[in-house]
Every structure is written in C-alpha cells, then in structure tokens.
Tab-separated table of C-alpha atoms and ligand atoms in Angstrom:
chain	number	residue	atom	x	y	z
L	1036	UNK	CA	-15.257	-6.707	18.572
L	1037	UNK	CA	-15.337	-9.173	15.768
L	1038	UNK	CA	-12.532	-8.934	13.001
L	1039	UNK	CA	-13.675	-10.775	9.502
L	1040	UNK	CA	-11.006	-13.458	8.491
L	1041	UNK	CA	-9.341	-11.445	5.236
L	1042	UNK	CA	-10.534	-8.517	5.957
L	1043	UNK	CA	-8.665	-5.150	6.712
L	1044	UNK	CA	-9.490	-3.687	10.234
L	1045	UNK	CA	-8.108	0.059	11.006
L	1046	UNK	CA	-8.206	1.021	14.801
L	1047	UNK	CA	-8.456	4.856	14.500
L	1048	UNK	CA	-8.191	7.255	17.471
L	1049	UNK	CA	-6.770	10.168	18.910
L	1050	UNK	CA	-2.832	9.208	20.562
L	1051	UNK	CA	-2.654	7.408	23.731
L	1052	UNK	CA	-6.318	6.188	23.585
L	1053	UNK	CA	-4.485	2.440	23.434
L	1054	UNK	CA	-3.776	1.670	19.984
L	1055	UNK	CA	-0.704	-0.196	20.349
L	1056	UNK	CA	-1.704	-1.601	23.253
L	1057	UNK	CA	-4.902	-3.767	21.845
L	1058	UNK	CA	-2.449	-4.497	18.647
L	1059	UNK	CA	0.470	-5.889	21.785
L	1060	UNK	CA	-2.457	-7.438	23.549
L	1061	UNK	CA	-3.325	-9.669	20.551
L	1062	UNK	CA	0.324	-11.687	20.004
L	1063	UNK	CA	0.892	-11.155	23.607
L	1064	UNK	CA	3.741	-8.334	24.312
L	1065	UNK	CA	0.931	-7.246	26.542
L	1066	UNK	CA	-1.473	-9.303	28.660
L	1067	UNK	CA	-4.680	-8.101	28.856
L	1068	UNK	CA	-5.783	-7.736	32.729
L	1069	UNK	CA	-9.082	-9.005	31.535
L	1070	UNK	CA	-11.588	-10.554	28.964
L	1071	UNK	CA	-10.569	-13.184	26.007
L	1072	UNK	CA	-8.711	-12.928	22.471
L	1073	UNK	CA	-9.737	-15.185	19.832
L	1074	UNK	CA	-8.025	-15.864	16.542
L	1075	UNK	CA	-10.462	-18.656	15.062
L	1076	UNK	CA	-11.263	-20.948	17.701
L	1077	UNK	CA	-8.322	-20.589	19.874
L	1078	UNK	CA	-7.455	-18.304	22.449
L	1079	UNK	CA	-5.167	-16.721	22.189
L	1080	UNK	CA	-3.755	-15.979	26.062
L	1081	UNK	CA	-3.730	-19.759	26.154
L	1082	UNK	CA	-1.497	-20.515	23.309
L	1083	UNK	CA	2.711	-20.316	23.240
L	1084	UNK	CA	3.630	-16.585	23.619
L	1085	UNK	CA	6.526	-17.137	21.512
L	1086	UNK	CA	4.740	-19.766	19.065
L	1087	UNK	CA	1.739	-17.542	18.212
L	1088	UNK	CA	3.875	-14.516	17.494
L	1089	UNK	CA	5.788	-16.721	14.776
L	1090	UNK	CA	2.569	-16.934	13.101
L	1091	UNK	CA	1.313	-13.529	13.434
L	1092	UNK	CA	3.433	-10.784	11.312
L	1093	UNK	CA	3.858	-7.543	12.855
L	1094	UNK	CA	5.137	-4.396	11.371
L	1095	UNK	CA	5.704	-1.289	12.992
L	1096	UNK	CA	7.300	2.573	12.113
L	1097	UNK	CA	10.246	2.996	10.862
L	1098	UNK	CA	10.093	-0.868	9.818
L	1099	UNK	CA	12.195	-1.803	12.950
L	1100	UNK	CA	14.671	-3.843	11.092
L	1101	UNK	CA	18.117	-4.984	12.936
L	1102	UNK	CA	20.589	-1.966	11.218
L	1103	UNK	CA	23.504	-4.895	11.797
L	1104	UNK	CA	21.847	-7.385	9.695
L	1105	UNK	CA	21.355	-7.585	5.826
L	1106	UNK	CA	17.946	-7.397	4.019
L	1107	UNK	CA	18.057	-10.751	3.183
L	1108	UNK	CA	18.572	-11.951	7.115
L	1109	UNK	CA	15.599	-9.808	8.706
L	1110	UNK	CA	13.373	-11.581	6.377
L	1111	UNK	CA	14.878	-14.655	6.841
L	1112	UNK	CA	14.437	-14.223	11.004
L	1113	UNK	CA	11.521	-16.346	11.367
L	1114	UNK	CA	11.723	-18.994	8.562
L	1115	UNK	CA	15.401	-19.924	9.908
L	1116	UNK	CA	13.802	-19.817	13.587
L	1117	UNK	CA	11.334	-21.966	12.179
L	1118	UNK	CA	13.828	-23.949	10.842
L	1119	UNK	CA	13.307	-24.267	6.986
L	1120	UNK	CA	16.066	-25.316	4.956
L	1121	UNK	CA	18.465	-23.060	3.388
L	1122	UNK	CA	16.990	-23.216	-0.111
L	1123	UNK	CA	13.802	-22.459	0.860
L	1124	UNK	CA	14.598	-19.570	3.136
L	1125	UNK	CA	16.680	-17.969	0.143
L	1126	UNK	CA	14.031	-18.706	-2.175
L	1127	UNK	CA	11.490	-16.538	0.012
L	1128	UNK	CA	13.670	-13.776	0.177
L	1129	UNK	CA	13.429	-13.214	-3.463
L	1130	UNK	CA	9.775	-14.038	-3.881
L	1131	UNK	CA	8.783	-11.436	-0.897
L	1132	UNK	CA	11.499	-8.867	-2.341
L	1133	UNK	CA	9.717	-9.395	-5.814
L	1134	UNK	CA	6.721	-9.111	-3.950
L	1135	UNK	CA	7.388	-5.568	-2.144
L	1136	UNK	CA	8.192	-4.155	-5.848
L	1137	UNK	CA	12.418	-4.257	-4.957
L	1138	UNK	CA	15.348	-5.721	-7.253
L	1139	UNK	CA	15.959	-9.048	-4.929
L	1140	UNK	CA	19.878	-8.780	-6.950
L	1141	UNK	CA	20.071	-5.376	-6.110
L	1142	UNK	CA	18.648	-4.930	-2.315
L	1143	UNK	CA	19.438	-8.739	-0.849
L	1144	UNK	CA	22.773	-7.533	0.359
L	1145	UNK	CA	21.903	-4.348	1.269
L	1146	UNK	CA	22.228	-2.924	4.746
L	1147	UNK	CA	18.967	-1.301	6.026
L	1148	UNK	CA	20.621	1.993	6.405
L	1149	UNK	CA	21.414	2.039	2.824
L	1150	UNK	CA	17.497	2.284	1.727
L	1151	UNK	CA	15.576	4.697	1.981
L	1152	UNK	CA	12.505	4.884	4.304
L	1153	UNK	CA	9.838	4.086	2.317
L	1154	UNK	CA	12.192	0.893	1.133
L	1155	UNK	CA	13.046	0.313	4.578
L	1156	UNK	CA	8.758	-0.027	5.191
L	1157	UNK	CA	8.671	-2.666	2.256
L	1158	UNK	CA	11.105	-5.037	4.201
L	1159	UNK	CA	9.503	-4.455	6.653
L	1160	UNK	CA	6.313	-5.302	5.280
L	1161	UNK	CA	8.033	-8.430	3.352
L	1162	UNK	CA	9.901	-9.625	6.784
L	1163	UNK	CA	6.139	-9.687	8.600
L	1164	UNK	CA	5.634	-11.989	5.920
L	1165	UNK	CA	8.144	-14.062	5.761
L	1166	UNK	CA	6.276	-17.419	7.481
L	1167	UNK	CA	3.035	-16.706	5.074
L	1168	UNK	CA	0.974	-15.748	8.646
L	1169	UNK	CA	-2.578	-15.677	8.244
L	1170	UNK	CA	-2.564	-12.218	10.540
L	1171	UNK	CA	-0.866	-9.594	9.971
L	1172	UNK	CA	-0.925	-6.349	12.810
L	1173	UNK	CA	0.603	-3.004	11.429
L	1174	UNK	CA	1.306	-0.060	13.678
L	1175	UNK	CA	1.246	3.515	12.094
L	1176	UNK	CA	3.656	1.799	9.332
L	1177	UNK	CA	3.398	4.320	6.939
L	1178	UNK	CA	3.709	7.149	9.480
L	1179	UNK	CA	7.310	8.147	9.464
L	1180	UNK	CA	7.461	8.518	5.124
L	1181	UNK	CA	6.763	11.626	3.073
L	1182	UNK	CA	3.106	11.643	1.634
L	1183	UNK	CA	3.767	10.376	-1.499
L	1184	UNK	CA	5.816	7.486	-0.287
L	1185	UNK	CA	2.725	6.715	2.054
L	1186	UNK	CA	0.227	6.791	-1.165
L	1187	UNK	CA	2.473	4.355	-3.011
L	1188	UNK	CA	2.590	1.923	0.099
L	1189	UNK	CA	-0.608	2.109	0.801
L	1190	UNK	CA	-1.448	1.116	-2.791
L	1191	UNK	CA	1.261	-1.726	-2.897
L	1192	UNK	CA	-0.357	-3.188	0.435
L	1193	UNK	CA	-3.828	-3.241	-1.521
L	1194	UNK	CA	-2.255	-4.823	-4.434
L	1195	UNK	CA	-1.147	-7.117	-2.035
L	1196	UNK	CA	-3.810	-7.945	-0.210
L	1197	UNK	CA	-6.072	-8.461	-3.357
L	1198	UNK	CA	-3.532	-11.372	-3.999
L	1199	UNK	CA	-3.305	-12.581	-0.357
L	1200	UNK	CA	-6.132	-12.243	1.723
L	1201	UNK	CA	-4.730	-11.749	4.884
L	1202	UNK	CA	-6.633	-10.815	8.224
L	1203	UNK	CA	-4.744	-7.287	9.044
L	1204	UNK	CA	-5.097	-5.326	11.653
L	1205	UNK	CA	-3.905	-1.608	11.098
L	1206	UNK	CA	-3.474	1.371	13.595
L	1207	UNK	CA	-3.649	4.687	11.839
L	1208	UNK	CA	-4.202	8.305	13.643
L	1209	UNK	CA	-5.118	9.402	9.642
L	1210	UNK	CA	-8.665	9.347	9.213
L	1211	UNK	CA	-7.780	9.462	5.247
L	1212	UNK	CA	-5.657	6.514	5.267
L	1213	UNK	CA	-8.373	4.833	7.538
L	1214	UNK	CA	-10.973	5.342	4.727
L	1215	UNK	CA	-8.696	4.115	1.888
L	1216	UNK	CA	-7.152	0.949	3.406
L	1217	UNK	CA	-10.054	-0.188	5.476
L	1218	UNK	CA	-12.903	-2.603	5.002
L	1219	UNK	CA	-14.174	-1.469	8.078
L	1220	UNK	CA	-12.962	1.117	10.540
L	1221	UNK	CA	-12.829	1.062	14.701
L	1222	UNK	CA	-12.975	4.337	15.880
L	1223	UNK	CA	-11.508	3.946	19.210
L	1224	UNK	CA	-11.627	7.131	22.412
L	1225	UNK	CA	-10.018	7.442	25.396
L	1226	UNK	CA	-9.759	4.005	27.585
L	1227	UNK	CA	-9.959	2.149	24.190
L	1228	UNK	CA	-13.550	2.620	23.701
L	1229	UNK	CA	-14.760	1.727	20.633
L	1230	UNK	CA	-17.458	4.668	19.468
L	1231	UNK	CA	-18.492	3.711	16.092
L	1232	UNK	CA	-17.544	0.173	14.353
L	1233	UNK	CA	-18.572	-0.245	10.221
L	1234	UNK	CA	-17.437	0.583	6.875
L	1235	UNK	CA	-16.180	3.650	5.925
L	1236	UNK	CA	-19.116	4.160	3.983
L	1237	UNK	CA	-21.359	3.897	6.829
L	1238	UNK	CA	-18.928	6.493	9.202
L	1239	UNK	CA	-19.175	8.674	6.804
L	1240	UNK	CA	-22.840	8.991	5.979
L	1241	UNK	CA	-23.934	8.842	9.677
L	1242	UNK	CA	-21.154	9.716	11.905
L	1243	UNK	CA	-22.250	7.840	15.985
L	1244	UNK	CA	-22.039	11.134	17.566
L	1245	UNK	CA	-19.843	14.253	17.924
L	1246	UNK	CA	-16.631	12.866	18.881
L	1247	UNK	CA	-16.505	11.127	15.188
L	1248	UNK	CA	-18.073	13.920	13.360
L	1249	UNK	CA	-15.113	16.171	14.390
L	1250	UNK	CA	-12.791	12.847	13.615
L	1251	UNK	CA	-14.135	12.434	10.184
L	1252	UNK	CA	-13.266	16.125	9.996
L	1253	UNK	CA	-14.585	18.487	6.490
L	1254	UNK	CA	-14.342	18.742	3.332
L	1255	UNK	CA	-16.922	15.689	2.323
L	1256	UNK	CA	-16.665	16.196	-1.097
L	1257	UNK	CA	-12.772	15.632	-0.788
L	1258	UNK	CA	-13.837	12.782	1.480
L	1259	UNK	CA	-16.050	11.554	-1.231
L	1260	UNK	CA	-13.133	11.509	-3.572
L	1261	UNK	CA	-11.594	9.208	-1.367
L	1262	UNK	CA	-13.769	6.356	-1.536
L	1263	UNK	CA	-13.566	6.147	-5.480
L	1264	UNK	CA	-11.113	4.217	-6.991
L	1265	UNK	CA	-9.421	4.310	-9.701
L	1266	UNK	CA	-11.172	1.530	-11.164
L	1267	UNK	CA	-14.285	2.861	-10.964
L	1268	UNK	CA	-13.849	5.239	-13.333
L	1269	UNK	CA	-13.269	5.025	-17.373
L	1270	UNK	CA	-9.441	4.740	-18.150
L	1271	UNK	CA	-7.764	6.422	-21.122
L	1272	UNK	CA	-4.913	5.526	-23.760
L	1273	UNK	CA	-2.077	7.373	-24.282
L	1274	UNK	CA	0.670	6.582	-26.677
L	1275	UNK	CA	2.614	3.470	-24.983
L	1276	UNK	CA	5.419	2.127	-27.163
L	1277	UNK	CA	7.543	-0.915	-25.669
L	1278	UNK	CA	11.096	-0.706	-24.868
L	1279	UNK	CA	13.147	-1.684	-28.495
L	1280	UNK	CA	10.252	-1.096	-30.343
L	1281	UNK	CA	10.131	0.110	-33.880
L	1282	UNK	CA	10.670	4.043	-33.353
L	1283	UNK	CA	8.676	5.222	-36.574
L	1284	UNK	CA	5.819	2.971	-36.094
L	1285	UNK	CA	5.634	4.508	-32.323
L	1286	UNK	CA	5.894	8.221	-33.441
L	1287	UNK	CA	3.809	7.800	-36.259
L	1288	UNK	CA	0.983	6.112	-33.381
L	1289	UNK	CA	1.277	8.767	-30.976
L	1290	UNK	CA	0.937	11.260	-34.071
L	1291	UNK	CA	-2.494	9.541	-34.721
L	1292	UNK	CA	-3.601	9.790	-31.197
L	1293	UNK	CA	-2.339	13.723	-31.234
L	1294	UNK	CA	0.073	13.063	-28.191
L	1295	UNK	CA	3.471	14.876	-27.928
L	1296	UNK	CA	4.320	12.151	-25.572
L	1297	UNK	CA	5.020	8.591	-25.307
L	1298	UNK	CA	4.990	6.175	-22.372
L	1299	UNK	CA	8.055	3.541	-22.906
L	1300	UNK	CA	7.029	0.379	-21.396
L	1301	UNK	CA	9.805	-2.594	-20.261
L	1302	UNK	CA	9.159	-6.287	-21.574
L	1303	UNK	CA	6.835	-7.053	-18.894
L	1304	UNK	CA	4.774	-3.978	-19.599
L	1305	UNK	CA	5.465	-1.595	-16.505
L	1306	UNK	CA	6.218	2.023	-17.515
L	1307	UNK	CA	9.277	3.092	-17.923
L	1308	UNK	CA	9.656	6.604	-18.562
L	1309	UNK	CA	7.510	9.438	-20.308
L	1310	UNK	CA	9.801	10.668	-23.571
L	1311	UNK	CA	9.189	13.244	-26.210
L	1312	UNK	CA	7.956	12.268	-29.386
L	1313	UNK	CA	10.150	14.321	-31.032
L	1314	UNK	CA	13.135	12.547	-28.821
L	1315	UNK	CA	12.036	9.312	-30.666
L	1316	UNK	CA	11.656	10.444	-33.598
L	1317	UNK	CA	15.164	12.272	-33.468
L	1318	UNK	CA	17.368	9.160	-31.747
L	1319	UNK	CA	15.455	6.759	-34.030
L	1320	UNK	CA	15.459	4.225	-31.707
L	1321	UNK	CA	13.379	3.429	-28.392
L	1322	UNK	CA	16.004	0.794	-27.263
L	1323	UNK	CA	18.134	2.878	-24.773
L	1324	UNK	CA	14.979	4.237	-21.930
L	1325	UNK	CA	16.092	3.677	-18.494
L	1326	UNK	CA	13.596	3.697	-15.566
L	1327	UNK	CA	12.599	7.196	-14.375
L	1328	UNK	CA	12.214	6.227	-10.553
L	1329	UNK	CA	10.250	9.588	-10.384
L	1330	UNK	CA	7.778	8.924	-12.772
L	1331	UNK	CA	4.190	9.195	-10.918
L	1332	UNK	CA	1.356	6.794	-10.828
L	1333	UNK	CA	-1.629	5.197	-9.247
L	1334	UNK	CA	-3.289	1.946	-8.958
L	1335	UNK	CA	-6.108	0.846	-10.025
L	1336	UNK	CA	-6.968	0.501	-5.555
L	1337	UNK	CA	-5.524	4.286	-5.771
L	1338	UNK	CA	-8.161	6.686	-4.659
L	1339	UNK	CA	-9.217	9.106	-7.077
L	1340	UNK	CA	-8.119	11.652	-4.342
L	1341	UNK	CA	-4.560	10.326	-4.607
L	1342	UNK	CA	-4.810	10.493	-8.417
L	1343	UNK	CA	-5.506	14.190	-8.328
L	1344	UNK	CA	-2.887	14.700	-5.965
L	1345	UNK	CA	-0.311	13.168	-8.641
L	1346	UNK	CA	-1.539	14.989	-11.398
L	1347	UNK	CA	-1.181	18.344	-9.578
L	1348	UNK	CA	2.576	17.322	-9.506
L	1349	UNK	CA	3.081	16.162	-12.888
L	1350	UNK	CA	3.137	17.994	-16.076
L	1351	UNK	CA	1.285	15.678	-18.045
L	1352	UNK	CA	-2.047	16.421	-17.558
L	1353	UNK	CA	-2.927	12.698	-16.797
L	1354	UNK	CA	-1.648	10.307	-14.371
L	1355	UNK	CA	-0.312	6.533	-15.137
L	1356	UNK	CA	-2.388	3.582	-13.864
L	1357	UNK	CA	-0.634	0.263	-13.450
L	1358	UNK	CA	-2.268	-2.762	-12.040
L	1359	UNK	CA	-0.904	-6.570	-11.540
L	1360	UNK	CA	2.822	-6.612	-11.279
L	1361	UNK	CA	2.949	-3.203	-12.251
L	1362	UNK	CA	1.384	-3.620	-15.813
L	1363	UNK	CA	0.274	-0.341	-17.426
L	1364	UNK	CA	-3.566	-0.213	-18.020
L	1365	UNK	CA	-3.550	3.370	-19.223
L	1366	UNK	CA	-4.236	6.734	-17.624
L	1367	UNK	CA	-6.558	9.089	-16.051
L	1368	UNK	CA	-7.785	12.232	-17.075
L	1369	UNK	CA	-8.050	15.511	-14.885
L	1370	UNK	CA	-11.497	16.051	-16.116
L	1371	UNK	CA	-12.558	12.050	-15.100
L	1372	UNK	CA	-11.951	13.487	-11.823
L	1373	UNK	CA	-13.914	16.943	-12.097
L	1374	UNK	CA	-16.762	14.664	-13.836
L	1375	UNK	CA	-16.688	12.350	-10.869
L	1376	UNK	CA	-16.489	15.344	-7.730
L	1377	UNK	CA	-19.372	16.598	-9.861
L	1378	UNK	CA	-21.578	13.471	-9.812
L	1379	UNK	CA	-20.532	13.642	-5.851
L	1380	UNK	CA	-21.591	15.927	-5.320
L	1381	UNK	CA	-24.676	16.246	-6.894
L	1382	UNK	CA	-25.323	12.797	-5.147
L	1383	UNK	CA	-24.988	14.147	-1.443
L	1384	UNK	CA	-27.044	17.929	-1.833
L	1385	UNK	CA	-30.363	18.021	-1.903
P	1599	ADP	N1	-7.583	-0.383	28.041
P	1599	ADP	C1	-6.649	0.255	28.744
P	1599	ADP	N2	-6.695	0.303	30.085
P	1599	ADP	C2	-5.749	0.944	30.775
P	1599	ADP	N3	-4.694	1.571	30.251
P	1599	ADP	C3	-4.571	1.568	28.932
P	1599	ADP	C4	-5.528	0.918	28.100
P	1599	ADP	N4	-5.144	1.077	26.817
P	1599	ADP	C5	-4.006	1.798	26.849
P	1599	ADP	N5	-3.660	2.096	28.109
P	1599	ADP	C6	-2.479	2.902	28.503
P	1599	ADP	O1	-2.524	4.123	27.793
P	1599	ADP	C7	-1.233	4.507	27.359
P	1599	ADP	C8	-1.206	4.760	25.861
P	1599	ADP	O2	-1.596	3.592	25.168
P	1599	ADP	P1	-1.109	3.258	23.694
P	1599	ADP	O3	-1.668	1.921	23.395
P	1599	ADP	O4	0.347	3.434	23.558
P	1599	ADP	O5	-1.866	4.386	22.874
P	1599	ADP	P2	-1.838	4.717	21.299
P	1599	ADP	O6	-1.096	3.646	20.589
P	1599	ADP	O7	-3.294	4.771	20.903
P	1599	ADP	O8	-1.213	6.071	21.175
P	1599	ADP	C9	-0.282	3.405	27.784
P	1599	ADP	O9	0.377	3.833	28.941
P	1599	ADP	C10	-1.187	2.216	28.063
P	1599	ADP	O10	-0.654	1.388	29.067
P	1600	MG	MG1	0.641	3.758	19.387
C-alpha cells in the first residue's frame, strides 16, 4: 500500500479488522511480525522508536490529553521534549490554538476537563501538531462527539489541511466521513486485508465486490450529495452588516435585498450572529452583537449533505458559508441543494 505525501488516507473497516493496529505499527507502539514500513526513503522499524514518534503526530478519541496538565502544557509536550526555548514553545501554543479556531487568552490555562469534547478534539488535534510533523495518524478522532460537532471538525481539519499539506492517515468505521475527508479510501476486512484501494469516487461507482457494496451501504443519491462541496455550487448574499456599522444604512440594505434578517459580521469578517432587522432598526445601533456560539454553518470543504443537514436545523432557510479564517463568503440556498440532488440524479439513471 502506497500513501501519497499530502494526501489524506482513510483505513475503513468493520471493528477489530486491525485498524489501530496498522496506524501503531507505523510509529512503532506495535512491531509488525513481518514486511517493511516506509515513510520516504527510510524505514521506518529501523529508525529511533522514540525519535520517529516525535515527528509523527498522533491523535486519538477522546483527544487523550493528560486531565492534570493545562492546555497550554499538552501542546507544549513535544516542543519542550524537543527542547525549544521557552519563547518559542509559548509562541506555538497560541499560533496552534488560533489555528484550532479557540481564544489562546481564554483556553491556554484551561484544564482539559473544563472544555467540552469537541474542544477537547481540537487540542488534541493542535498538540499532534505541535513539532509541525510531516505525518499525522488519527484514530476514530471524531468518534466520541455529537454529529454536529463531528461535521464542524471534520471541516476545520480540511481547512487545515488546504493550508498544510500534511500526509494523514485516518481510521474511521463511518463510511460517510470516509467519503468526505478522504483523497483516497482503504477499505480494509478481516486480517487487515485491503479489498478495494482508490478514491471515493471510484468506490462508489464500482464497488470491488460484495463485501464493499454492503459497506458503501444505500441511499446513492444521499451518497452523491456527499461528494459535492460547497464550493461547487453558486453562493448567495444575504444582508451582512459589520459589527459598529451604520444601523440605517444596514436596514435600509437588507430592505433592498427583501431580507428580514441581517448577518452581523466582527472586524475580521466572521459571522457573528443572525439579528432582526427590525432589532436594528429599533436599537439604532449594530455596535453591541455578541457571538451566538450556536449559530450554524458550513465550509466551503462542507459537503452539500452537511449543508442540508444544517439547514433542516435552522430557521433561516439558508445556511452560512465561511471560508479562510472563518471569513463569511455568503450562504446557500435550500433549493441549490434540490437543484444539485436533481442534476444527481439525473446523472446516475439511465
Ligand atoms: N494483521 C494482523 N494479524 C494478526 N492479528 C491482528 C492483525 N491486525 C489486527 N490484529 C489483532 O486484531 C485485534 C483487533 O485489532 P485492532 O487493530 O484493534 O482493530 P480495529 O482498530 O480495526 O478495531 C487485535 O487483537 C490485534 O492484535
Ligand atoms: Mg481501533
């Protein structure tokens, strides 16, 4: 099995068919019995057990962090084993904070049990990290959070990977997730034999035999829906007014537009909050939003699958897209989504 440098690789298959094992067999928890690992040129069973695993990051369920040790310290684990200087180490832990989408002032100090779990995951994430490895092996990460936690996490480690091109390998028993986060997928059976190797594209359309048929499971369509992204379909505006902005001019916009809402954006564009027009235009000011920490959206990496799931929870009609750092780059429409299930579809029957 070859693994593309940058690439991500999901190892799909039923529980106990050795997931974990291959992912312990590659920075050496486990020794393979026989046969070689490569990363590059070297391999790996010849290299320092404790060296290589500096430089590969691992993240597993439930994040694993150390409950007696502050956010700030389990990311810091390896650079200070590594022995960077103190400035340097404290510097990372904001940029990888900043970089997992939490408040470095805010979370720094914090005690892992005082996060929740999908915040828990994103030190996690930012601690595998920490050293800048060029592989990265995640185990079911995303297992132990609620689904919509596990939509926005899987979206945040796109957005990150589209910035840092890391080699990653990724167990998963979700098929779904498999499709979204993969470049390619390993469907792996019993004994850890691999049945069908290729891109999610290619499982789907011509499945190697039974065992990945039933795998792949129904509902193509939905499936379908699953390998569009948001991207690939047309955006919309909606009335977006920024933080301390004039409150007439804004009201008077989202008059023109016809919306009874407006998204309030902060200084660096990232949506705040969805408020009434009429709220606006009765406080006369836009200077006093706060952050809704419930408000939904996708990505533009977001399947178009998890954008209808959002939409079916929200009671706007539309779901917000951000993209870079979180920018706002407008919104999708339900019926962008029944066009595109309809062009599916009419793609795949004969
Ligand atoms: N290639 C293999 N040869 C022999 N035993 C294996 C192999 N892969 C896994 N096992 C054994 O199967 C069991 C389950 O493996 P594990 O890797 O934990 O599965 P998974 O993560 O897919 O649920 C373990 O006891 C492991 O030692
Ligand atoms: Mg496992």
């Amino acid at each position: 099995m070859e693994i593309p440098a940058g690439e991500i690789v999901m190892l799909v298959g039923p529980s106990g068919c050795g997931k974990t094992t291959t992912m312990k067999m590659i920075n050496r928890l486990i020794e393979p019995t026989s046969g070689r690992i490569f990363i590059g040129d070297d391999d790996v069973t010849k290299a320092n057990a404790d060296d290589l695993r500096r430089h590969i990051g691992y993240v597993i369920q439930g994040a694993g962090l150390f409950p007696h040790m502050s956010v700030g310290d389990n990311i810091a684990l390896v650079p200070r084993l590594l022995k960077w200087d103190k400035k340097k180490v404290d510097a990372r832990i904001d940029e990888l904070l900043e970089l997992v989408n939490l408040d470095p002032g805010q979370y720094r100090d914090r005690y892992p049990k005082e996060l929740s779990g999908g915040q828990q995951q994103r030190v996690g994430v930012a601690r595998a990290l920490a050293a800048d490895p060029p592989v990265l092996l995640m185990d079911e990460p995303f297992g132990a959070v609620d689904p919509i936690t596990r939509q926005r996490l899987q979206d945040e480690l796109l957005r990150l990977q589209e910035e840092l091109r890391k080699t990653i390998v990724f167990v998963t028993h979700d098929f779904d997730e498999a499709m979204k986060l993969g470049d390619r997928i390993a469907i792996l059976q019993v004994g850890s034999q691999i049945v069908q190797y290729d891109t999610p594209e290619a499982i789907l359309a011509d499945p190697a035999d039974e065992f990945v048929e039933d795998f792949v499971g129904s509902g193509t369509a939905l499936k379908q829906l699953s390998l569009t992204r948001v991207r690939d379909v047309e955006l919309h505006d909606a009335a977006v007014a920024r933080v301390g902005a004039d409150a007439r001019e804004a009201v008077s916009a989202a008059r023109d537009l016809g919306r009874e809402w407006i998204i309030v954006l902060d200084d660096q564009d990232r949506p705040l909050r969805w408020v009434p027009v009429r709220d606006v235009e009765r406080n006369g000011t836009l200077s006093s939003v706060t952050r809704d920490d419930d408000l939904e959206a996708v990505t533009l990496s977001s399947t178009l699958n998890d954008a209808l799931d959002e939409m079916l929870t929200s009671s706007h009609g539309v779901v917000v897209v951000t993209g870079r750092r979180n920018a706002y780059q407008g919104v999708v429409r339900v019926e962008t989504i029944m066009d595109a299930m309809q062009q599916l579809q009419g793609a795949s029957s004969p």
